CSV table of C-alpha atoms in Angstrom, one decimal:
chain,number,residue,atom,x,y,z
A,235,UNK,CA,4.1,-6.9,-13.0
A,236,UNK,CA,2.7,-10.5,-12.0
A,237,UNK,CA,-0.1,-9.5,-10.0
A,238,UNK,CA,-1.5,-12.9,-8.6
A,239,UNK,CA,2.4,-13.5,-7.6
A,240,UNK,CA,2.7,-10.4,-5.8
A,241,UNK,CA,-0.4,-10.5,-3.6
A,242,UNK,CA,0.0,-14.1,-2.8
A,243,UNK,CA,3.4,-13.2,-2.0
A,244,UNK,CA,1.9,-10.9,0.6
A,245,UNK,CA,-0.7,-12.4,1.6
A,246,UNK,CA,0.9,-15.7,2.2
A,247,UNK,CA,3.1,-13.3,4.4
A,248,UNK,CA,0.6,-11.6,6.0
A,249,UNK,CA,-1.4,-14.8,6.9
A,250,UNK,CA,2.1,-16.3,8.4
A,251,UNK,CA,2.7,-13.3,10.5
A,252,UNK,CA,-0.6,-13.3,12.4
A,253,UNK,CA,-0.1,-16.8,12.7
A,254,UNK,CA,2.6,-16.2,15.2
A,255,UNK,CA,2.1,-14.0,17.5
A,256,UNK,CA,1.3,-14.3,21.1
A,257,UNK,CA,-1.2,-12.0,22.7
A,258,UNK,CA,1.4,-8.9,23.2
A,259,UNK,CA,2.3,-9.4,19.6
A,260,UNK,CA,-1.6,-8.7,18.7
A,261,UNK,CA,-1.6,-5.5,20.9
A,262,UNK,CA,1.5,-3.9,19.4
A,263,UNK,CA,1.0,-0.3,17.7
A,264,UNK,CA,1.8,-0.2,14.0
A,265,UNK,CA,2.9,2.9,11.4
A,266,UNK,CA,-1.0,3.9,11.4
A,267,UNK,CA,-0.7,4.9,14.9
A,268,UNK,CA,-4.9,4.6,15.6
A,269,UNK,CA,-4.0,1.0,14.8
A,270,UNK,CA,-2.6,-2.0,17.0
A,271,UNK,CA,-2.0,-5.1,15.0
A,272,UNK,CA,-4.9,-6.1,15.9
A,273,UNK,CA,-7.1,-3.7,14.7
A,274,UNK,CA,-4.6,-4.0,11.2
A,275,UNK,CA,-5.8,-7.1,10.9
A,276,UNK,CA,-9.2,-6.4,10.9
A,277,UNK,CA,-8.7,-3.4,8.6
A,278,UNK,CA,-7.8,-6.1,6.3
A,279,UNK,CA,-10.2,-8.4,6.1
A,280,UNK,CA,-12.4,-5.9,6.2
A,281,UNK,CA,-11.3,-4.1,3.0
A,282,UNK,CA,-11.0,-7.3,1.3
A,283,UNK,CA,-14.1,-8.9,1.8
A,284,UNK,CA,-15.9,-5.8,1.2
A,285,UNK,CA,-15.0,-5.2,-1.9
A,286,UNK,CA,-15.3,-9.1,-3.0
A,287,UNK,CA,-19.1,-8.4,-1.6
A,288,UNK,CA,-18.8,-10.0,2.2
A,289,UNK,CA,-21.3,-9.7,4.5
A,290,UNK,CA,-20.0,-7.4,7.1
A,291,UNK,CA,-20.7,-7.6,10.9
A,292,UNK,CA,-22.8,-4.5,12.1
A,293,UNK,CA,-20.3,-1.5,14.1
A,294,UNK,CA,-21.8,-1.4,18.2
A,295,UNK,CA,-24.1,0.8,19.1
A,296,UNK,CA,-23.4,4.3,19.3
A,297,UNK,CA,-20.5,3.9,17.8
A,298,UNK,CA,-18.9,7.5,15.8
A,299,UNK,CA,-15.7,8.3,14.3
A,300,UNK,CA,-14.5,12.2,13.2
A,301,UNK,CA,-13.2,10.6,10.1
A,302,UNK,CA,-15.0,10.9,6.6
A,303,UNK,CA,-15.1,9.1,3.3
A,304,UNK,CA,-13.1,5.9,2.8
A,305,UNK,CA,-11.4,7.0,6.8
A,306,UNK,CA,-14.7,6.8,8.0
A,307,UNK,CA,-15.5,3.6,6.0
A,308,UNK,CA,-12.4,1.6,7.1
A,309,UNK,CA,-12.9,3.0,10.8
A,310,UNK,CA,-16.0,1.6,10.7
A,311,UNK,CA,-14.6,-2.4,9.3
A,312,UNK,CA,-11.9,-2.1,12.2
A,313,UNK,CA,-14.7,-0.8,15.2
A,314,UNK,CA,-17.2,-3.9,13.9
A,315,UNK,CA,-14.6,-6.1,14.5
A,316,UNK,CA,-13.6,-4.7,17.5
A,317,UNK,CA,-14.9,-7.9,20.1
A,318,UNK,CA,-13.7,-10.4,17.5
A,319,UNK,CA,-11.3,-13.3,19.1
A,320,UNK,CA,-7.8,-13.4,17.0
A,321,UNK,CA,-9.1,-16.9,15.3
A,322,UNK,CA,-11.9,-15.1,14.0
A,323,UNK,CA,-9.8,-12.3,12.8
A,324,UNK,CA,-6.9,-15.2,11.3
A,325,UNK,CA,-10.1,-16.7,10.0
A,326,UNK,CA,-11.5,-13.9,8.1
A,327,UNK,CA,-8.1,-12.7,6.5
A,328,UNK,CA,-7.8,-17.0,5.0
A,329,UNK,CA,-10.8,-16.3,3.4
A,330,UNK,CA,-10.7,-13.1,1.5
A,331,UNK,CA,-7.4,-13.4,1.0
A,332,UNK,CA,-7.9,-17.3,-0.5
A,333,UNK,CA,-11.2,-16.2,-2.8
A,334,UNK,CA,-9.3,-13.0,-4.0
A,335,UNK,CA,-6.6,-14.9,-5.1
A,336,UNK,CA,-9.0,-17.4,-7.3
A,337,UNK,CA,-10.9,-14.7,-8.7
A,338,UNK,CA,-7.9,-13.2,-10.3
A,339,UNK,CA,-6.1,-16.6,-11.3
A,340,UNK,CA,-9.8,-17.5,-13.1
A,341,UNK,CA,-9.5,-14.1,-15.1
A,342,UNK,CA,-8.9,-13.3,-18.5
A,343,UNK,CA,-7.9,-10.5,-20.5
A,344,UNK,CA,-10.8,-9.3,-21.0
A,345,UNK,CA,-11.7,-10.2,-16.8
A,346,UNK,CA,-8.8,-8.4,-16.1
A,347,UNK,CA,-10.3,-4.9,-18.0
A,348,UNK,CA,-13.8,-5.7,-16.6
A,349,UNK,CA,-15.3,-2.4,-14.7
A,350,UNK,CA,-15.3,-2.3,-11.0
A,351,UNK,CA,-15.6,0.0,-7.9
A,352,UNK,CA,-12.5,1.1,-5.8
A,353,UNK,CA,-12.1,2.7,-2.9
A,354,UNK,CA,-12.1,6.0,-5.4
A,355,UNK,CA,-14.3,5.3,-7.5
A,356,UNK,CA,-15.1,3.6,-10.5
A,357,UNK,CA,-12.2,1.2,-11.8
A,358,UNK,CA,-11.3,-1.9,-13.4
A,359,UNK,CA,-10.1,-5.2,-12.3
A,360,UNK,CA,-6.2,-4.6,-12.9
A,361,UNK,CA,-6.7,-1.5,-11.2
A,362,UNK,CA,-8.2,-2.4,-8.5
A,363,UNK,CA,-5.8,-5.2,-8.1
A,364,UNK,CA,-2.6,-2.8,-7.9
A,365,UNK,CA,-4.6,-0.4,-5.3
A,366,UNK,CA,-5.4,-3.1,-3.2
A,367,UNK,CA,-1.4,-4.4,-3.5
A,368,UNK,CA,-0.1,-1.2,-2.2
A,369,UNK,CA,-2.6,-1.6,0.7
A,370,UNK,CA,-1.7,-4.8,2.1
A,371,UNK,CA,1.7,-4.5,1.6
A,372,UNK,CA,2.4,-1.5,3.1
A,373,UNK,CA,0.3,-2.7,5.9
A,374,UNK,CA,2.4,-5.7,6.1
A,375,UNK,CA,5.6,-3.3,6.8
A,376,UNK,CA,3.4,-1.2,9.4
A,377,UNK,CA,2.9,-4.5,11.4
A,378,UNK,CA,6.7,-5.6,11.0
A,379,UNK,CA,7.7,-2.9,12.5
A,380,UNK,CA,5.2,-2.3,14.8
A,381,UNK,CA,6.3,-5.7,16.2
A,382,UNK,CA,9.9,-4.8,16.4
A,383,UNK,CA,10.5,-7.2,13.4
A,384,UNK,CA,12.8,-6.7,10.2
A,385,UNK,CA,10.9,-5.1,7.2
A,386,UNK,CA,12.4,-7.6,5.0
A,387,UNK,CA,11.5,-5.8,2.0
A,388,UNK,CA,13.3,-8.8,0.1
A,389,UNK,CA,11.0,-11.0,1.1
A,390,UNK,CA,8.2,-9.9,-1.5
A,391,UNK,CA,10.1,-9.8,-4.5
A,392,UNK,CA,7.4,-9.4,-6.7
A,393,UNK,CA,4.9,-7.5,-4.3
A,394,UNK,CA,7.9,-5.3,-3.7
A,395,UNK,CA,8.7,-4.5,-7.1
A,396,UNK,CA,4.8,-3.7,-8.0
A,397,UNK,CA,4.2,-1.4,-5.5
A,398,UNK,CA,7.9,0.5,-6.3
A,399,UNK,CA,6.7,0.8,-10.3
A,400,UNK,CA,3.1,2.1,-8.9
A,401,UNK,CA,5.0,4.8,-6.7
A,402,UNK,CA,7.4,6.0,-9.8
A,403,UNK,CA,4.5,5.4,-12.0
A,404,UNK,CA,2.9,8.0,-10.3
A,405,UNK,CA,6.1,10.5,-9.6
A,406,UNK,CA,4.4,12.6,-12.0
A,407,UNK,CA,1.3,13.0,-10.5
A,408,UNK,CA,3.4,14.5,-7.4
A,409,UNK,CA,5.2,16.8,-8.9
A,410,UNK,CA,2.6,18.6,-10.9
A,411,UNK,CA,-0.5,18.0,-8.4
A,412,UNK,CA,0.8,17.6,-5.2
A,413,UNK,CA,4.5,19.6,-5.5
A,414,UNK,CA,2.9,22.3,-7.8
A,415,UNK,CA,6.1,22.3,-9.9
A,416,UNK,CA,6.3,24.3,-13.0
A,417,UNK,CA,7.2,24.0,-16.6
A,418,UNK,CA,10.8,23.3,-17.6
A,419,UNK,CA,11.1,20.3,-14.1
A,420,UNK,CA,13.0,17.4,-14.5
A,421,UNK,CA,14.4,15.6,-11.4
A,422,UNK,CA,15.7,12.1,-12.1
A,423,UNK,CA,14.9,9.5,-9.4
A,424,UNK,CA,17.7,7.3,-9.1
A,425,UNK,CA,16.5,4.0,-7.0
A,426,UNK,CA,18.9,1.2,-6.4
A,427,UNK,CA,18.6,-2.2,-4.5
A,428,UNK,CA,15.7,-4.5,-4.6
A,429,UNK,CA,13.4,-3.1,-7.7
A,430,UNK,CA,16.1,-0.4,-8.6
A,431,UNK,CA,14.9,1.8,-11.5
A,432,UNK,CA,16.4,5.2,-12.8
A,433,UNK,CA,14.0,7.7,-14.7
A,434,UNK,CA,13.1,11.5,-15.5
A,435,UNK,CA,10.2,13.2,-13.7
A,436,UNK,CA,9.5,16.1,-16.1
A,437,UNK,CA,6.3,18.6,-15.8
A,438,UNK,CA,5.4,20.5,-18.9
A,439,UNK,CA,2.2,22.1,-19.8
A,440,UNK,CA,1.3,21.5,-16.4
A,441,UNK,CA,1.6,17.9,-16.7
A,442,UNK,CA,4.4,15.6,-15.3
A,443,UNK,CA,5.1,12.6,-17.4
A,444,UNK,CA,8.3,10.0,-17.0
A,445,UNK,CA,11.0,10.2,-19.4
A,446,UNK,CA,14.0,8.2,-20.0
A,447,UNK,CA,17.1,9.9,-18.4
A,448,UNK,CA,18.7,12.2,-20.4
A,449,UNK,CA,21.8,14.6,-20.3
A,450,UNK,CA,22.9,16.3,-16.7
A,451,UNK,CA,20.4,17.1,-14.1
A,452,UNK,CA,20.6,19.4,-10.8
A,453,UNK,CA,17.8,17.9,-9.2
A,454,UNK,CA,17.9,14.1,-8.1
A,455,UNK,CA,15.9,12.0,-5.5
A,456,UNK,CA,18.3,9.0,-4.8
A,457,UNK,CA,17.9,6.1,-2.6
A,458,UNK,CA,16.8,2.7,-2.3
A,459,UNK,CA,13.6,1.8,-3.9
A,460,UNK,CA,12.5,0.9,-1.1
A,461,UNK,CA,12.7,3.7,0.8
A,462,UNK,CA,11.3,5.7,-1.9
A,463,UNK,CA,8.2,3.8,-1.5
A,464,UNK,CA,8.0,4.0,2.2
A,465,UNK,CA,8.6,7.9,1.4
A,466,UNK,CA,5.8,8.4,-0.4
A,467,UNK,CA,3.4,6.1,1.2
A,468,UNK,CA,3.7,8.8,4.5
A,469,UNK,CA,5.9,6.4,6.3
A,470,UNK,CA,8.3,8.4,7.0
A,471,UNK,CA,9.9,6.8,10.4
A,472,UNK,CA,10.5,3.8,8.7
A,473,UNK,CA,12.5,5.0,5.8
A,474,UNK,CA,16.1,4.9,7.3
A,475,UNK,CA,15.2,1.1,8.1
A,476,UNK,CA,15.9,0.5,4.9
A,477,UNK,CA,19.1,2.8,3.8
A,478,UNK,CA,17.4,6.3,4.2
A,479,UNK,CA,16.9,8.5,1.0
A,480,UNK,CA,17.9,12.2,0.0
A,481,UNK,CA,16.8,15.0,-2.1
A,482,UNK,CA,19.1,17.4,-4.2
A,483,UNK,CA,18.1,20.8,-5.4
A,484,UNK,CA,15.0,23.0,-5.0
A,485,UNK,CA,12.7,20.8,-7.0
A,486,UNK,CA,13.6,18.1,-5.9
A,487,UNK,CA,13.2,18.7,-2.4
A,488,UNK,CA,9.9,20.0,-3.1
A,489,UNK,CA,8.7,16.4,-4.9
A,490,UNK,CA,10.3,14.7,-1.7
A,491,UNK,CA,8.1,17.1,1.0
A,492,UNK,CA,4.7,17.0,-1.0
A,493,UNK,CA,4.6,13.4,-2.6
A,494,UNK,CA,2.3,11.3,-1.0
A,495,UNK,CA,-0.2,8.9,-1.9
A,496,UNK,CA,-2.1,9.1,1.5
């Protein structure tokens, strides 16, 4: 996966999107349904220049949210920026998104492995990188269709494709942690389209791991990568958009209910 490609892909995106709208375009609810566009857009640069070391404007006074953690923490970017015109907001997305993008061009291979904090903890550049891709470009989708607008998930080639390998990557994970499937699972995702990929989701010793497909299988997840993606990133609504996606057999619908990354 080319990193740098795939978040100036989104970015570059992202930055052209804001750029167009009229003032009802900035007021439009998105897939995080606390959210207008708006207030996505602050979430964003928000995120971004926090973790690049921004200085962040203070949240108004009084101000309290029921969320906790890294809710509470994003709640808080959004709120701060609450009063902000939508220059300031266009403004503040150029500028993280621009100095992120020449921080990771300027890296190395050892840069690249250097230890850093993410929004879970403790990390390393790479790592942080691909969390951070999955953010904005699932964010991107939530305004696209918040404004009505095509998804366009061929749009991102390489932004697509990263986030797709990070969501099978992590199939695994689902079916052991989140599913609670036993010993003896296999279900083969089968993902076509833009960023297709076929391969084995198998638990044993209470540990999924991928494998390449092998021999007949009762269970399948099959779909468009794509939807896959938007499956297991909780936005549900928006998977038929982009060809819908089905589950076959016990285990399988089990991985398809409980897989999610947020």
């Amino acid at each position: 996966m080319d990193l740098i490609a795939a978040l100036d892909q989104t970015w570059s995106s992202i930055r052209e999107l804001l750029r167009s709208l009229d003032p009802r375009g900035w007021d439009s609810p998105t897939a995080c349904s606390e959210w207008t566009v708006r207030d996505m857009a602050a979430h964003l640069g928000a995120v971004e220049g926090g973790f690049l070391g921004f200085e962040q404007p203070p949240t108004p006074d009084g101000w309290t949210t029921p969320h906790t953690g890294v809710d509470a923490w994003t709640a808080q970017g959004v709120a701060a920026r609450r009063d902000w015109s939508t220059d300031q907001l266009i403004d503040e997305v150029d500028r993280v998104a621009e100095t992120r993008l020449a921080q990771l061009r300027g890296l190395d291979d050892d840069g690249w492995k250097e230890r850093t904090m993410g929004p879970l903890g403790e990390t390393t550049m790479r790592g942080l990188s691909e969390i951070r891709l999955l953010d904005v470009y699932i964010h991107l989708l939530d305004m696209r269709s918040g404004l009505g607008r095509p998804l366009a998930v061929e749009g991102e080639p390489e932004a697509l494709g990263g986030c797709v390998q990070r969501a099978v990557q992590l199939s695994p994970w689902g079916a052991a942690k989140k599913a609670h499937l036993g010993d003896g699972t296999r279900i083969r995702l089968h993902l076509y389209g833009p960023s297709a990929t076929t391969a084995d989701v198998v638990v044993a010793g209470g540990r999924g791991s991928l494998a390449t497909p092998e021999g007949d299988v009762d269970d399948t997840v099959e779909g468009p990568a794509p939807a896959y993606l938007l499956l297991v990133t909780g936005r549900e609504d928006l998977v038929e958009d982009v060809g819908g996606i089905c589950a076959m057999g016990e285990a399988a619908t089990a991985l398809f209910d409980h897989y999610r990354f947020f």
